[in-house]
Amino acid sequence: MAAIVALLLCSLILIFSIGSSMVHALTSNYYDQTCPQAESTITNVVKKAIIEDKRVPAALLRMHFHDCFIRGCDASVLLDSVGQNSAEKDGPPNVSLHAFYVIDNAKEAVEAICPGVVSCADILAMSARDVVALSGGPSWEVPKGRKDGRISNANESLQLPGPTFNFSQLLQSFSHRGLSGADLVALSGGHTLGFSHCSSFQNRIHNFDATHDVDPSLNPTFAASLRSVCPANNKAKNAGSNLDSTSTAFDNTYYKLLIQGKSLFSSDQALMSTSKTKELVSKFAASEQAFRVAFVKSMIKMSSLTGGQEVRLDCRKVR
Ligand code: HEM
Ligand SMILES: *[C@@H]1O[C@H](CO)[C@@H](O)[C@H](O)[C@H]1NC(C)=O
Ligand SMILES: *[C@@H]1O[C@H](CO)[C@@H](O)[C@H](O)[C@H]1NC(C)=O
Ligand SMILES: *[C@@H]1O[C@H](CO)[C@@H](O)[C@H](O)[C@H]1NC(C)=O
């Protein structure tokens, strides 16, 4: 009898340990014993970087999204190209990736207090939370314990949803990663921060379709101003527009403008194309608080897509 109980217990323990090694459940207190100062150390580095450059919040939020959508949040976006292998950050839609140095600085500061403990994927996730909070948005506990991946391929950056995607393409991209239409609406609110190059919305302001030069869902005055910044044969590599009129404040202006036909991307406008998502857009435009609550919930969901195996020592290189 005792032997059977012991056997049962052993197999239960075995099942549990196999389970946890596969699932890697993330926890908010993951570094409480091993690196209690990780969180505040990272926040301090991020704060300093924002004082030097107001574009840092948008860059890090976008970087985290990009990371999570390719191979899970495993810091694959941070790896540099090596030899013949061209990394994600050198893939086609990389024009908007910048400020990698901030993550390098945060990693260096954390390595100085607890070497080899805190993953780059966690540092990026915490930084994304910090930039939102430091831009006037909500703050939240970031579940931690992500591991860093060993693979980064330029061709995989094409797995990101594109700005010309319609609603069904967007939903497919999100549901492929376990994210819903509601997550899509809330996370698109990340476009309350930052800047876009002309190339990302060129499709809406020139040669839109067989009958319209300009996307008819765009507000005409807004479209005209975009066309003056981004002419048909745009030669200015750095030309573009802020994503919303308050591009350094994390607020619900993005949704208010979207309702007025003043969003930049077809993928933003696509949120207005189904009744369910349109209702959410109206809700978030009317209530900043509703947006904040939904954004936090969806960010935690997106940033819990894990995929790595190790803790890197240098965020640009596999161990
Ligand atoms: C729904 C699918 C999405 C599409 C199609 C999309 C597309 C884009 C594009 C095309 C740009 C501009 C790139 C450029 O021309 O420089 C951009 C910028 C940005 N995106 Fe998204 N995005 C999506 C979702 C998200 C999500 C989920 C977040 C974060 C929660 C996010 C945050 C940002 C930020 C902050 C920027 C500005 C980056 C900067 O100024 O450095 N995006 N996005
Ligand atoms: C984007 O990719 C090009 C080459 O494909 C590379 O030269 C450039 O440095 C990359 N940009 C960033 C920000 O990594
Ligand atoms: C992407 O690039 C990697 C490395 O060069 C290669 O092994 C893989 O087959 C490529 N995948 C696709 C879909 O082209
Ligand atoms: C969305 O785009 C895809 C790919 O271009 C196309 O096959 C599909 O018909 C489009 N869906 C809608 C509803 O327009």
Tab-separated table of C-alpha atoms and ligand atoms in Angstrom:
chain	number	residue	atom	x	y	z
A	1	MET	CA	0.000	0.000	0.000
A	2	ALA	CA	2.725	2.455	1.059
A	3	ALA	CA	4.667	1.548	-2.064
A	4	ILE	CA	1.656	2.309	-4.250
A	5	VAL	CA	1.143	5.672	-2.558
A	6	ALA	CA	4.844	6.478	-2.978
A	7	LEU	CA	4.684	5.492	-6.623
A	8	LEU	CA	1.616	7.656	-7.151
A	9	LEU	CA	3.295	10.609	-5.440
A	10	CYS	CA	6.418	10.175	-7.532
A	11	SER	CA	4.495	10.116	-10.769
A	12	LEU	CA	2.504	13.169	-9.690
A	13	ILE	CA	5.730	15.054	-8.950
A	14	LEU	CA	7.131	13.916	-12.288
A	15	ILE	CA	4.044	15.102	-14.146
A	16	PHE	CA	4.186	18.455	-12.369
A	17	SER	CA	7.868	19.025	-13.052
A	18	ILE	CA	7.550	18.091	-16.722
A	19	GLY	CA	4.521	20.355	-16.928
A	20	SER	CA	6.232	23.367	-15.418
A	21	SER	CA	9.379	22.976	-17.502
A	22	MET	CA	7.234	23.064	-20.619
A	23	VAL	CA	4.896	25.849	-19.611
A	24	HIS	CA	7.380	28.173	-17.827
A	25	ALA	CA	4.630	29.958	-15.957
A	26	LEU	CA	5.597	33.579	-15.465
A	27	THR	CA	5.329	35.187	-12.029
A	28	SER	CA	5.462	38.763	-10.776
A	29	ASN	CA	7.898	37.913	-7.964
A	30	TYR	CA	10.263	35.874	-10.157
A	31	TYR	CA	13.388	37.880	-9.246
A	32	ASP	CA	12.454	38.659	-5.629
A	33	GLN	CA	15.161	36.335	-4.287
A	34	THR	CA	17.702	36.387	-7.113
A	35	CYS	CA	17.666	40.056	-8.146
A	36	PRO	CA	15.342	42.165	-6.030
A	37	GLN	CA	16.676	45.415	-7.521
A	38	ALA	CA	16.241	44.412	-11.161
A	39	GLU	CA	12.979	46.258	-11.570
A	40	SER	CA	14.069	49.620	-10.115
A	41	THR	CA	17.443	49.424	-11.880
A	42	ILE	CA	15.744	49.024	-15.260
A	43	THR	CA	13.250	51.801	-14.552
A	44	ASN	CA	16.082	54.196	-13.728
A	45	VAL	CA	17.897	53.473	-16.988
A	46	VAL	CA	14.676	53.922	-18.978
A	47	LYS	CA	13.881	57.197	-17.195
A	48	LYS	CA	17.312	58.631	-18.022
A	49	ALA	CA	17.012	57.581	-21.649
A	50	ILE	CA	13.637	59.319	-22.020
A	51	ILE	CA	15.065	62.573	-20.666
A	52	GLU	CA	17.717	62.416	-23.402
A	53	ASP	CA	15.355	61.384	-26.201
A	54	LYS	CA	11.558	61.707	-26.227
A	55	ARG	CA	11.279	59.038	-28.939
A	56	VAL	CA	12.451	56.269	-26.622
A	57	PRO	CA	9.013	55.297	-25.222
A	58	ALA	CA	7.531	54.637	-28.668
A	59	ALA	CA	10.638	52.738	-29.737
A	60	LEU	CA	10.608	50.356	-26.762
A	61	LEU	CA	6.867	49.720	-26.871
A	62	ARG	CA	7.060	48.865	-30.568
A	63	MET	CA	10.164	46.722	-29.976
A	64	HIS	CA	8.380	44.623	-27.364
A	65	PHE	CA	5.390	44.068	-29.675
A	66	HIS	CA	7.736	43.089	-32.501
A	67	ASP	CA	9.597	40.716	-30.174
A	68	CYS	CA	6.459	38.990	-28.884
A	69	PHE	CA	4.954	38.465	-32.322
A	70	ILE	CA	7.978	36.561	-33.598
A	71	ARG	CA	8.918	33.363	-31.733
A	72	GLY	CA	7.257	34.728	-28.586
A	73	CYS	CA	8.742	37.352	-26.267
A	74	ASP	CA	12.237	35.837	-26.339
A	75	ALA	CA	14.357	38.890	-27.193
A	76	SER	CA	14.918	37.547	-30.720
A	77	VAL	CA	14.471	41.138	-31.934
A	78	LEU	CA	17.585	42.161	-29.973
A	79	LEU	CA	20.033	39.723	-31.562
A	80	ASP	CA	22.534	41.122	-34.047
A	81	SER	CA	23.147	39.530	-37.433
A	82	VAL	CA	26.083	37.111	-37.349
A	83	GLY	CA	28.034	36.153	-40.482
A	84	GLN	CA	25.604	34.926	-43.136
A	85	ASN	CA	22.667	34.956	-40.738
A	86	SER	CA	20.696	38.148	-41.075
A	87	ALA	CA	18.729	38.840	-37.877
A	88	GLU	CA	15.146	40.021	-37.349
A	89	LYS	CA	16.274	43.605	-36.709
A	90	ASP	CA	17.713	43.685	-40.238
A	91	GLY	CA	14.509	42.356	-41.801
A	92	PRO	CA	12.231	44.390	-44.092
A	93	PRO	CA	9.866	46.268	-41.726
A	94	ASN	CA	12.711	47.433	-39.509
A	95	VAL	CA	12.545	51.175	-40.271
A	96	SER	CA	10.814	51.782	-36.972
A	97	LEU	CA	13.205	49.812	-34.772
A	98	HIS	CA	15.583	52.003	-32.821
A	99	ALA	CA	16.886	52.716	-29.301
A	100	PHE	CA	18.390	49.253	-28.821
A	101	TYR	CA	21.076	50.999	-26.766
A	102	VAL	CA	18.557	51.564	-23.959
A	103	ILE	CA	18.107	47.812	-23.500
A	104	ASP	CA	21.905	47.370	-23.663
A	105	ASN	CA	22.308	49.960	-20.900
A	106	ALA	CA	19.614	48.345	-18.755
A	107	LYS	CA	21.182	44.911	-19.223
A	108	GLU	CA	24.609	46.247	-18.286
A	109	ALA	CA	23.213	47.844	-15.119
A	110	VAL	CA	21.406	44.645	-14.131
A	111	GLU	CA	24.414	42.428	-14.913
A	112	ALA	CA	26.466	44.608	-12.562
A	113	ILE	CA	24.223	43.707	-9.605
A	114	CYS	CA	23.178	40.119	-10.452
A	115	PRO	CA	25.146	38.593	-13.304
A	116	GLY	CA	23.482	36.054	-15.578
A	117	VAL	CA	20.108	36.179	-13.861
A	118	VAL	CA	17.706	38.530	-15.645
A	119	SER	CA	16.750	37.665	-19.219
A	120	CYS	CA	16.797	40.241	-22.006
A	121	ALA	CA	13.205	39.297	-22.819
A	122	ASP	CA	12.156	40.256	-19.278
A	123	ILE	CA	14.154	43.482	-19.461
A	124	LEU	CA	12.337	44.424	-22.670
A	125	ALA	CA	8.939	43.531	-21.169
A	126	MET	CA	9.599	45.605	-18.042
A	127	SER	CA	10.908	48.497	-20.147
A	128	ALA	CA	7.740	48.434	-22.267
A	129	ARG	CA	5.672	48.742	-19.094
A	130	ASP	CA	7.934	51.544	-17.828
A	131	VAL	CA	7.687	53.641	-20.999
A	132	VAL	CA	3.890	53.417	-20.955
A	133	ALA	CA	3.726	54.460	-17.303
A	134	LEU	CA	6.315	57.223	-17.774
A	135	SER	CA	4.291	58.619	-20.690
A	136	GLY	CA	1.217	59.066	-18.511
A	137	GLY	CA	-0.287	55.649	-19.185
A	138	PRO	CA	-1.180	52.925	-16.714
A	139	SER	CA	1.341	50.828	-14.816
A	140	TRP	CA	1.135	47.157	-13.938
A	141	GLU	CA	3.016	44.205	-12.451
A	142	VAL	CA	4.907	42.469	-15.245
A	143	PRO	CA	4.893	38.668	-14.984
A	144	LYS	CA	8.524	37.560	-15.330
A	145	GLY	CA	10.637	34.492	-15.966
A	146	ARG	CA	10.907	34.678	-19.766
A	147	LYS	CA	13.958	33.089	-21.316
A	148	ASP	CA	15.956	34.398	-24.262
A	149	GLY	CA	15.893	32.594	-27.598
A	150	ARG	CA	18.792	31.575	-29.777
A	151	ILE	CA	17.263	32.185	-33.193
A	152	SER	CA	16.612	35.406	-35.077
A	153	ASN	CA	15.963	35.416	-38.830
A	154	ALA	CA	15.401	38.499	-40.970
A	155	ASN	CA	12.810	36.681	-43.078
A	156	GLU	CA	10.645	36.068	-40.010
A	157	SER	CA	10.013	39.773	-39.524
A	158	LEU	CA	7.520	39.334	-42.377
A	159	GLN	CA	5.352	37.493	-39.831
A	160	LEU	CA	4.470	40.838	-38.288
A	161	PRO	CA	1.069	42.214	-39.299
A	162	GLY	CA	1.481	44.940	-41.936
A	163	PRO	CA	-0.043	48.424	-42.041
A	164	THR	CA	-2.027	47.557	-45.176
A	165	PHE	CA	-3.705	44.542	-43.529
A	166	ASN	CA	-7.493	44.386	-43.538
A	167	PHE	CA	-9.510	43.239	-40.553
A	168	SER	CA	-9.518	39.532	-41.356
A	169	GLN	CA	-5.763	39.519	-41.904
A	170	LEU	CA	-5.214	41.330	-38.605
A	171	LEU	CA	-7.518	39.001	-36.728
A	172	GLN	CA	-5.770	35.997	-38.219
A	173	SER	CA	-2.372	37.346	-37.175
A	174	PHE	CA	-3.594	37.982	-33.639
A	175	SER	CA	-5.582	34.772	-33.163
A	176	HIS	CA	-2.586	32.789	-34.395
A	177	ARG	CA	-0.941	34.061	-31.192
A	178	GLY	CA	-3.923	33.450	-28.946
A	179	LEU	CA	-5.018	37.078	-29.039
A	180	SER	CA	-8.610	38.172	-29.685
A	181	GLY	CA	-10.306	40.958	-31.623
A	182	ALA	CA	-10.672	42.825	-28.329
A	183	ASP	CA	-6.914	42.479	-27.779
A	184	LEU	CA	-6.364	43.815	-31.300
A	185	VAL	CA	-8.399	46.949	-30.562
A	186	ALA	CA	-6.760	47.567	-27.181
A	187	LEU	CA	-3.191	46.902	-28.351
A	188	SER	CA	-3.592	49.057	-31.456
A	189	GLY	CA	-3.904	51.840	-28.875
A	190	GLY	CA	-0.098	51.556	-28.689
A	191	HIS	CA	-0.320	53.882	-31.688
A	192	THR	CA	-0.973	56.678	-29.220
A	193	LEU	CA	2.843	56.976	-29.121
A	194	GLY	CA	5.369	57.561	-31.855
A	195	PHE	CA	5.989	58.174	-35.492
A	196	SER	CA	5.546	56.530	-38.866
A	197	HIS	CA	7.484	56.881	-42.085
A	198	CYS	CA	5.558	57.784	-45.249
A	199	SER	CA	6.013	54.296	-46.691
A	200	SER	CA	3.714	52.789	-44.043
A	201	PHE	CA	0.651	54.836	-45.091
A	202	GLN	CA	1.542	55.637	-48.699
A	203	ASN	CA	-1.122	53.167	-49.879
A	204	ARG	CA	-3.898	55.365	-48.444
A	205	ILE	CA	-2.856	58.710	-49.912
A	206	HIS	CA	-1.756	57.858	-53.468
A	207	ASN	CA	-3.287	55.350	-55.901
A	208	PHE	CA	-5.548	53.955	-53.206
A	209	ASP	CA	-7.722	51.886	-55.553
A	210	ALA	CA	-9.147	51.857	-59.074
A	211	THR	CA	-11.607	54.665	-58.325
A	212	HIS	CA	-9.949	56.683	-55.546
A	213	ASP	CA	-6.533	58.280	-55.370
A	214	VAL	CA	-7.073	58.810	-51.634
A	215	ASP	CA	-8.718	56.395	-49.190
A	216	PRO	CA	-12.275	57.784	-48.842
A	217	SER	CA	-12.348	56.804	-45.171
A	218	LEU	CA	-9.635	59.400	-44.482
A	219	ASN	CA	-10.693	62.873	-43.381
A	220	PRO	CA	-9.987	65.013	-46.522
A	221	THR	CA	-8.131	67.785	-44.687
A	222	PHE	CA	-6.027	65.243	-42.843
A	223	ALA	CA	-5.323	63.372	-46.086
A	224	ALA	CA	-4.228	66.602	-47.765
A	225	SER	CA	-1.761	67.344	-44.998
A	226	LEU	CA	-0.331	63.818	-45.204
A	227	ARG	CA	0.011	64.198	-48.982
A	228	SER	CA	1.970	67.407	-48.561
A	229	VAL	CA	4.422	65.719	-46.200
A	230	CYS	CA	4.533	62.544	-48.303
A	231	PRO	CA	4.266	63.320	-52.042
A	232	ALA	CA	3.747	60.469	-54.517
A	233	ASN	CA	7.422	60.156	-55.353
A	234	ASN	CA	8.600	60.859	-51.842
A	235	LYS	CA	12.387	61.126	-51.690
A	236	ALA	CA	12.801	62.216	-48.080
A	237	LYS	CA	13.767	59.010	-46.300
A	238	ASN	CA	12.876	60.340	-42.848
A	239	ALA	CA	9.594	62.046	-43.781
A	240	GLY	CA	6.427	60.915	-42.083
A	241	SER	CA	3.884	61.740	-39.437
A	242	ASN	CA	3.307	61.263	-35.754
A	243	LEU	CA	0.864	58.443	-35.024
A	244	ASP	CA	-1.457	60.757	-33.123
A	245	SER	CA	-1.579	64.447	-32.290
A	246	THR	CA	-0.232	63.844	-28.764
A	247	SER	CA	2.523	61.450	-29.754
A	248	THR	CA	4.501	61.501	-26.506
A	249	ALA	CA	1.454	61.136	-24.221
A	250	PHE	CA	-0.075	57.745	-23.599
A	251	ASP	CA	-3.767	58.662	-23.815
A	252	ASN	CA	-6.931	57.758	-25.767
A	253	THR	CA	-6.486	60.408	-28.481
A	254	TYR	CA	-5.681	57.633	-30.980
A	255	TYR	CA	-9.275	56.351	-30.741
A	256	LYS	CA	-10.821	59.827	-30.941
A	257	LEU	CA	-8.865	60.532	-34.124
A	258	LEU	CA	-9.662	57.113	-35.557
A	259	ILE	CA	-13.385	57.913	-35.362
A	260	GLN	CA	-12.697	61.170	-37.230
A	261	GLY	CA	-10.874	59.413	-40.084
A	262	LYS	CA	-7.508	60.655	-38.861
A	263	SER	CA	-5.609	57.424	-38.328
A	264	LEU	CA	-2.498	56.672	-40.334
A	265	PHE	CA	-2.685	53.020	-41.309
A	266	SER	CA	-5.243	50.928	-43.147
A	267	SER	CA	-4.784	48.529	-40.224
A	268	ASP	CA	-5.993	51.246	-37.829
A	269	GLN	CA	-8.975	52.091	-40.029
A	270	ALA	CA	-9.781	48.357	-40.217
A	271	LEU	CA	-10.871	48.478	-36.566
A	272	MET	CA	-13.873	50.495	-37.794
A	273	SER	CA	-14.933	47.770	-40.219
A	274	THR	CA	-16.738	45.373	-37.850
A	275	SER	CA	-19.494	46.361	-35.454
A	276	LYS	CA	-17.858	44.686	-32.447
A	277	THR	CA	-14.474	46.360	-32.857
A	278	LYS	CA	-16.070	49.677	-33.819
A	279	GLU	CA	-17.995	49.589	-30.542
A	280	LEU	CA	-14.760	49.045	-28.632
A	281	VAL	CA	-13.137	51.961	-30.443
A	282	SER	CA	-16.063	54.180	-29.380
A	283	LYS	CA	-15.828	52.895	-25.833
A	284	PHE	CA	-12.106	53.666	-25.594
A	285	ALA	CA	-12.578	57.083	-27.249
A	286	ALA	CA	-15.223	57.925	-24.657
A	287	SER	CA	-13.408	56.539	-21.638
A	288	GLU	CA	-9.675	56.768	-21.152
A	289	GLN	CA	-10.072	54.619	-18.050
A	290	ALA	CA	-11.730	51.821	-20.053
A	291	PHE	CA	-8.812	51.955	-22.505
A	292	ARG	CA	-6.216	51.826	-19.724
A	293	VAL	CA	-7.804	48.773	-18.120
A	294	ALA	CA	-8.139	46.943	-21.443
A	295	PHE	CA	-4.622	47.856	-22.580
A	296	VAL	CA	-3.032	46.441	-19.421
A	297	LYS	CA	-4.993	43.214	-19.721
A	298	SER	CA	-4.028	42.721	-23.364
A	299	MET	CA	-0.385	43.727	-22.832
A	300	ILE	CA	-0.008	41.093	-20.122
A	301	LYS	CA	-1.549	38.565	-22.481
A	302	MET	CA	0.716	39.513	-25.396
A	303	SER	CA	3.824	39.705	-23.258
A	304	SER	CA	3.193	36.241	-21.819
A	305	LEU	CA	3.868	34.600	-25.194
A	306	THR	CA	7.190	33.012	-24.282
A	307	GLY	CA	9.666	31.048	-26.358
A	308	GLY	CA	13.296	31.168	-25.211
A	309	GLN	CA	15.699	28.776	-23.472
A	310	GLU	CA	18.532	30.735	-21.848
A	311	VAL	CA	19.530	33.943	-20.099
A	312	ARG	CA	21.869	35.898	-22.353
A	313	LEU	CA	24.810	37.832	-20.946
A	314	ASP	CA	24.751	40.319	-23.829
A	315	CYS	CA	21.340	41.025	-25.372
A	316	ARG	CA	22.857	41.150	-28.855
A	317	LYS	CA	24.464	37.702	-28.734
A	318	VAL	CA	23.375	34.166	-27.915
A	319	ARG	CA	25.198	32.607	-25.009
B	1	HEM	C1	-2.228	45.683	-35.154
B	1	HEM	C2	-1.169	45.503	-35.896
B	1	HEM	C3	-0.100	46.538	-36.023
B	1	HEM	C4	0.372	47.056	-37.184
B	1	HEM	C5	-0.065	46.683	-38.575
B	1	HEM	C6	1.358	48.035	-36.832
B	1	HEM	C7	2.087	48.765	-37.755
B	1	HEM	C8	2.952	49.780	-37.435
B	1	HEM	C9	3.690	50.556	-38.400
B	1	HEM	C10	3.647	50.357	-39.893
B	1	HEM	C11	4.401	51.482	-37.720
B	1	HEM	C12	5.292	52.574	-38.304
B	1	HEM	C13	6.577	52.053	-38.834
B	1	HEM	C14	7.311	53.170	-39.517
B	1	HEM	O1	6.949	53.484	-40.648
B	1	HEM	O2	8.211	53.750	-38.915
B	1	HEM	C15	4.117	51.293	-36.323
B	1	HEM	C16	4.642	52.057	-35.325
B	1	HEM	C17	4.408	51.832	-33.992
B	1	HEM	N1	3.676	50.805	-33.454
B	1	HEM	FE1	2.499	49.510	-34.453
B	1	HEM	N2	1.470	48.095	-35.486
B	1	HEM	C18	0.599	47.205	-34.937
B	1	HEM	C19	0.429	46.933	-33.609
B	1	HEM	C20	1.123	47.549	-32.599
B	1	HEM	C21	1.089	47.147	-31.217
B	1	HEM	C22	0.335	45.940	-30.689
B	1	HEM	C23	1.863	48.025	-30.539
B	1	HEM	C24	2.165	48.056	-29.061
B	1	HEM	C25	1.290	47.753	-28.134
B	1	HEM	C26	2.367	48.981	-31.486
B	1	HEM	C27	3.146	50.071	-31.177
B	1	HEM	C28	3.705	50.920	-32.097
B	1	HEM	C29	4.472	52.108	-31.729
B	1	HEM	C30	4.710	52.628	-30.323
B	1	HEM	C31	4.931	52.665	-32.928
B	1	HEM	C32	5.801	53.904	-33.079
B	1	HEM	C33	7.256	53.493	-33.102
B	1	HEM	C34	8.215	54.656	-33.030
B	1	HEM	O3	7.816	55.820	-33.133
B	1	HEM	O4	9.405	54.390	-32.835
B	1	HEM	N3	1.921	48.651	-32.731
B	1	HEM	N4	3.244	50.249	-36.178
B	2	LIG	C1	17.471	47.628	-41.108
B	2	LIG	O1	17.994	46.720	-42.057
B	2	LIG	C2	19.045	47.242	-42.838
B	2	LIG	C3	19.500	46.185	-43.828
B	2	LIG	O2	18.529	45.272	-44.134
B	2	LIG	C4	20.216	47.622	-41.921
B	2	LIG	O3	21.254	48.212	-42.692
B	2	LIG	C5	19.743	48.606	-40.861
B	2	LIG	O4	20.780	48.854	-39.936
B	2	LIG	C6	18.542	48.031	-40.115
B	2	LIG	N1	18.042	49.018	-39.169
B	2	LIG	C7	18.059	48.811	-37.836
B	2	LIG	C8	17.482	49.899	-37.016
B	2	LIG	O5	18.489	47.793	-37.309
B	3	LIG	C1	14.461	32.052	-43.106
B	3	LIG	O1	15.857	32.109	-42.980
B	3	LIG	C2	16.432	30.993	-42.328
B	3	LIG	C3	17.910	31.257	-42.090
B	3	LIG	O2	18.498	31.830	-43.218
B	3	LIG	C4	16.165	29.736	-43.132
B	3	LIG	O3	16.696	28.605	-42.473
B	3	LIG	C5	14.650	29.564	-43.297
B	3	LIG	O4	14.377	28.458	-44.136
B	3	LIG	C6	14.043	30.820	-43.903
B	3	LIG	N1	12.587	30.672	-43.856
B	3	LIG	C7	11.807	31.015	-44.847
B	3	LIG	C8	10.348	30.839	-44.638
B	3	LIG	O5	12.245	31.464	-45.884
B	4	LIG	C1	-8.454	40.854	-46.859
B	4	LIG	O1	-7.262	40.696	-47.609
B	4	LIG	C2	-7.069	39.397	-48.100
B	4	LIG	C3	-5.664	39.317	-48.716
B	4	LIG	O2	-5.440	40.371	-49.596
B	4	LIG	C4	-8.175	39.061	-49.107
B	4	LIG	O3	-8.007	37.740	-49.590
B	4	LIG	C5	-9.511	39.191	-48.412
B	4	LIG	O4	-10.550	39.007	-49.329
B	4	LIG	C6	-9.661	40.542	-47.729
B	4	LIG	N1	-10.847	40.523	-46.906
B	4	LIG	C7	-11.746	41.484	-46.916
B	4	LIG	C8	-12.909	41.313	-46.029
B	4	LIG	O5	-11.614	42.460	-47.639
